[in-house]
């Protein structure tokens, strides 16, 4: 069973640029959630995708958008990058309707915005 | 805005000692409480998902209890070992009536086991 993977591991961008982060779900999972962890904080929920549609969103502006593909992999896109977007971005996959409701996390992508 | 608090923020424990730390969360609209262990440069590892008031879960030397009425959970580690050094995160999931199950995390307890 393959775990959750994310790419790239690290990324450096400049303010105003756009970035795309990628996530491959654990086998058999149909739901992907994205989280942002800023320095000294716990992970914050950005949004969740289920069957290729966004079905919930945290307190993040529209310049944070995503996609989920038929194979349940996912992308997080951030437009017009700001310095405060520098953070670790985590994705987590889960199986909707699972009684255990566990979200399995990838190792994260470290984004630095200069 | 949901508030999930963890204490203490960091903890140094001698190898072989037992320890515990706390997660507090809203007592209304409770759905589940998750515990994760997160070692540096690795993925957060799921430890427990707890859903019922009075739940007690155990995995090896680690156990957790849940009180949904008062909004707290304790994580216990018995006989700490160096490999227990990690950040322990708790996360609250609110009942959403079938909507998204985004987790609200605390800031974590950073545990260091000293040989």
Short mmCIF file of N, CA and C in Angstrom, two decimals, chain A residues 4 31 33 35 37 40-45 48 55-57 59 88 90 94 98-108, chain B residues 1 9 31-32 34 36 38 41-49 51 89 93 98-108:
data_model
loop_
_atom_site.label_atom_id
_atom_site.label_comp_id
_atom_site.label_asym_id
_atom_site.label_seq_id
_atom_site.Cartn_x
_atom_site.Cartn_y
_atom_site.Cartn_z
N UNK A 4 0.68 8.55 1.23
CA UNK A 4 0.44 9.84 0.60
C UNK A 4 1.78 10.47 0.23
N UNK A 31 -10.92 11.04 -0.93
CA UNK A 31 -11.05 12.41 -0.39
C UNK A 31 -9.67 12.96 -0.09
N UNK A 33 -7.69 16.44 1.56
CA UNK A 33 -7.77 17.71 2.28
C UNK A 33 -6.41 18.37 2.24
N UNK A 35 -3.90 21.42 4.02
CA UNK A 35 -3.68 22.21 5.23
C UNK A 35 -2.44 23.08 5.04
N UNK A 37 0.52 24.96 7.33
CA UNK A 37 1.10 25.12 8.66
C UNK A 37 2.13 26.24 8.63
N UNK A 40 5.19 27.94 13.95
CA UNK A 40 4.68 28.08 15.31
C UNK A 40 3.19 27.84 15.47
N UNK A 41 2.53 27.42 14.40
CA UNK A 41 1.09 27.18 14.44
C UNK A 41 0.78 25.72 14.15
N UNK A 42 -0.44 25.31 14.48
CA UNK A 42 -0.89 24.00 14.03
C UNK A 42 -1.37 24.10 12.59
N UNK A 43 -1.49 22.98 11.91
CA UNK A 43 -2.00 23.00 10.53
C UNK A 43 -3.40 23.61 10.49
N UNK A 44 -3.65 24.43 9.45
CA UNK A 44 -4.98 25.06 9.26
C UNK A 44 -5.61 24.51 8.00
N UNK A 45 -6.88 24.17 8.11
CA UNK A 45 -7.63 23.58 7.00
C UNK A 45 -7.85 24.60 5.90
N UNK A 48 -11.23 20.86 1.10
CA UNK A 48 -11.31 19.42 0.90
C UNK A 48 -11.97 19.13 -0.44
N UNK A 55 -15.78 20.32 -1.44
CA UNK A 55 -16.97 20.15 -0.60
C UNK A 55 -16.78 20.76 0.79
N UNK A 56 -15.88 21.71 0.90
CA UNK A 56 -15.71 22.42 2.16
C UNK A 56 -14.46 23.24 2.10
N UNK A 57 -14.46 24.37 2.80
CA UNK A 57 -13.35 25.30 2.73
C UNK A 57 -13.14 25.97 4.08
N UNK A 59 -10.92 29.20 6.19
CA UNK A 59 -10.88 30.64 6.06
C UNK A 59 -9.69 31.09 5.19
N UNK A 88 4.47 25.39 5.48
CA UNK A 88 4.48 23.98 5.07
C UNK A 88 3.05 23.64 4.65
N UNK A 90 0.45 20.73 3.73
CA UNK A 90 0.22 19.30 3.92
C UNK A 90 -1.03 18.87 3.19
N UNK A 94 -8.23 10.49 2.74
CA UNK A 94 -9.10 9.68 3.59
C UNK A 94 -10.15 9.03 2.72
N UNK A 98 -15.69 6.21 5.88
CA UNK A 98 -14.97 5.25 6.71
C UNK A 98 -15.31 5.47 8.17
N UNK A 99 -15.51 4.39 8.89
CA UNK A 99 -15.90 4.52 10.29
C UNK A 99 -14.77 5.07 11.14
N UNK A 100 -13.53 4.89 10.70
CA UNK A 100 -12.42 5.39 11.49
C UNK A 100 -12.13 6.85 11.20
N UNK A 101 -12.51 7.33 10.02
CA UNK A 101 -12.41 8.75 9.70
C UNK A 101 -10.99 9.29 9.79
N UNK A 102 -9.99 8.44 9.68
CA UNK A 102 -8.61 8.89 9.82
C UNK A 102 -8.16 9.59 8.55
N UNK A 103 -7.45 10.70 8.70
CA UNK A 103 -6.82 11.38 7.57
C UNK A 103 -5.32 11.03 7.60
N UNK A 104 -4.81 10.58 6.47
CA UNK A 104 -3.42 10.15 6.37
C UNK A 104 -2.64 11.23 5.62
N UNK A 105 -1.59 11.71 6.27
CA UNK A 105 -0.88 12.87 5.77
C UNK A 105 0.35 12.51 4.96
N UNK A 106 0.65 13.38 4.01
CA UNK A 106 1.93 13.34 3.32
C UNK A 106 2.98 14.10 4.11
N UNK A 107 4.22 14.13 3.61
CA UNK A 107 5.31 14.80 4.34
C UNK A 107 5.32 16.31 4.18
N UNK A 108 4.52 16.83 3.23
CA UNK A 108 4.43 18.28 3.08
C UNK A 108 5.33 18.85 2.01
N UNK B 1 -14.88 30.89 15.25
CA UNK B 1 -13.56 30.28 15.13
C UNK B 1 -13.40 29.25 16.25
N UNK B 9 3.26 23.38 25.95
CA UNK B 9 3.78 23.61 24.60
C UNK B 9 4.97 22.71 24.33
N UNK B 31 -17.69 15.86 16.95
CA UNK B 31 -17.79 14.70 16.08
C UNK B 31 -16.67 13.72 16.37
N UNK B 32 -15.42 14.20 16.40
CA UNK B 32 -14.29 13.31 16.64
C UNK B 32 -13.08 14.11 17.12
N UNK B 34 -8.86 13.68 17.07
CA UNK B 34 -7.75 12.91 16.49
C UNK B 34 -6.46 13.25 17.24
N UNK B 36 -2.24 12.84 16.61
CA UNK B 36 -1.17 12.52 15.66
C UNK B 36 0.18 12.66 16.36
N UNK B 38 4.13 13.49 15.23
CA UNK B 38 4.82 14.07 14.09
C UNK B 38 6.30 14.20 14.42
N UNK B 41 10.79 15.93 9.85
CA UNK B 41 11.06 15.50 8.47
C UNK B 41 10.24 14.27 8.04
N UNK B 42 9.21 13.94 8.81
CA UNK B 42 8.33 12.83 8.42
C UNK B 42 6.89 13.33 8.30
N UNK B 43 6.02 12.42 7.86
CA UNK B 43 4.59 12.75 7.80
C UNK B 43 3.97 12.59 9.18
N UNK B 44 2.98 13.41 9.52
CA UNK B 44 2.24 13.16 10.76
C UNK B 44 1.65 11.75 10.72
N UNK B 45 1.79 11.05 11.84
CA UNK B 45 1.32 9.66 11.93
C UNK B 45 0.07 9.61 12.80
N UNK B 46 -1.00 9.05 12.26
CA UNK B 46 -2.25 8.94 13.03
C UNK B 46 -2.07 7.99 14.19
N UNK B 47 -2.44 8.44 15.40
CA UNK B 47 -2.40 7.58 16.58
C UNK B 47 -3.80 7.06 16.91
N UNK B 48 -4.72 7.99 17.13
CA UNK B 48 -6.07 7.61 17.55
C UNK B 48 -7.11 8.51 16.91
N UNK B 49 -8.29 7.94 16.69
CA UNK B 49 -9.49 8.72 16.41
C UNK B 49 -10.50 8.34 17.49
N UNK B 51 -14.28 9.05 19.30
CA UNK B 51 -15.58 9.61 18.94
C UNK B 51 -16.59 9.61 20.09
N UNK B 89 0.15 16.20 18.11
CA UNK B 89 -0.91 17.13 17.72
C UNK B 89 -2.27 16.50 18.00
N UNK B 93 -12.70 17.55 15.17
CA UNK B 93 -13.60 17.60 14.02
C UNK B 93 -15.01 17.89 14.52
N UNK B 98 -22.70 16.15 7.31
CA UNK B 98 -22.36 15.55 6.03
C UNK B 98 -21.46 16.39 5.17
N UNK B 99 -21.10 17.58 5.67
CA UNK B 99 -20.20 18.44 4.92
C UNK B 99 -18.75 18.04 5.12
N UNK B 100 -17.88 18.94 4.77
CA UNK B 100 -16.44 18.65 4.82
C UNK B 100 -15.99 18.36 6.24
N UNK B 101 -15.00 17.49 6.35
CA UNK B 101 -14.51 17.12 7.66
C UNK B 101 -13.13 17.67 7.91
N UNK B 102 -12.96 18.97 7.66
CA UNK B 102 -11.68 19.60 7.95
C UNK B 102 -11.40 19.55 9.44
N UNK B 103 -10.16 19.27 9.78
CA UNK B 103 -9.75 19.19 11.17
C UNK B 103 -9.22 20.53 11.65
N UNK B 104 -9.52 20.86 12.91
CA UNK B 104 -8.96 22.04 13.56
C UNK B 104 -7.90 21.56 14.53
N UNK B 105 -6.66 21.93 14.28
CA UNK B 105 -5.53 21.45 15.05
C UNK B 105 -5.15 22.40 16.17
N UNK B 106 -4.60 21.83 17.26
CA UNK B 106 -3.87 22.62 18.22
C UNK B 106 -2.47 22.87 17.71
N UNK B 107 -1.69 23.59 18.50
CA UNK B 107 -0.32 23.91 18.08
C UNK B 107 0.66 22.78 18.40
N UNK B 108 0.21 21.81 19.18
CA UNK B 108 1.06 20.66 19.46
C UNK B 108 1.81 20.75 20.77
#
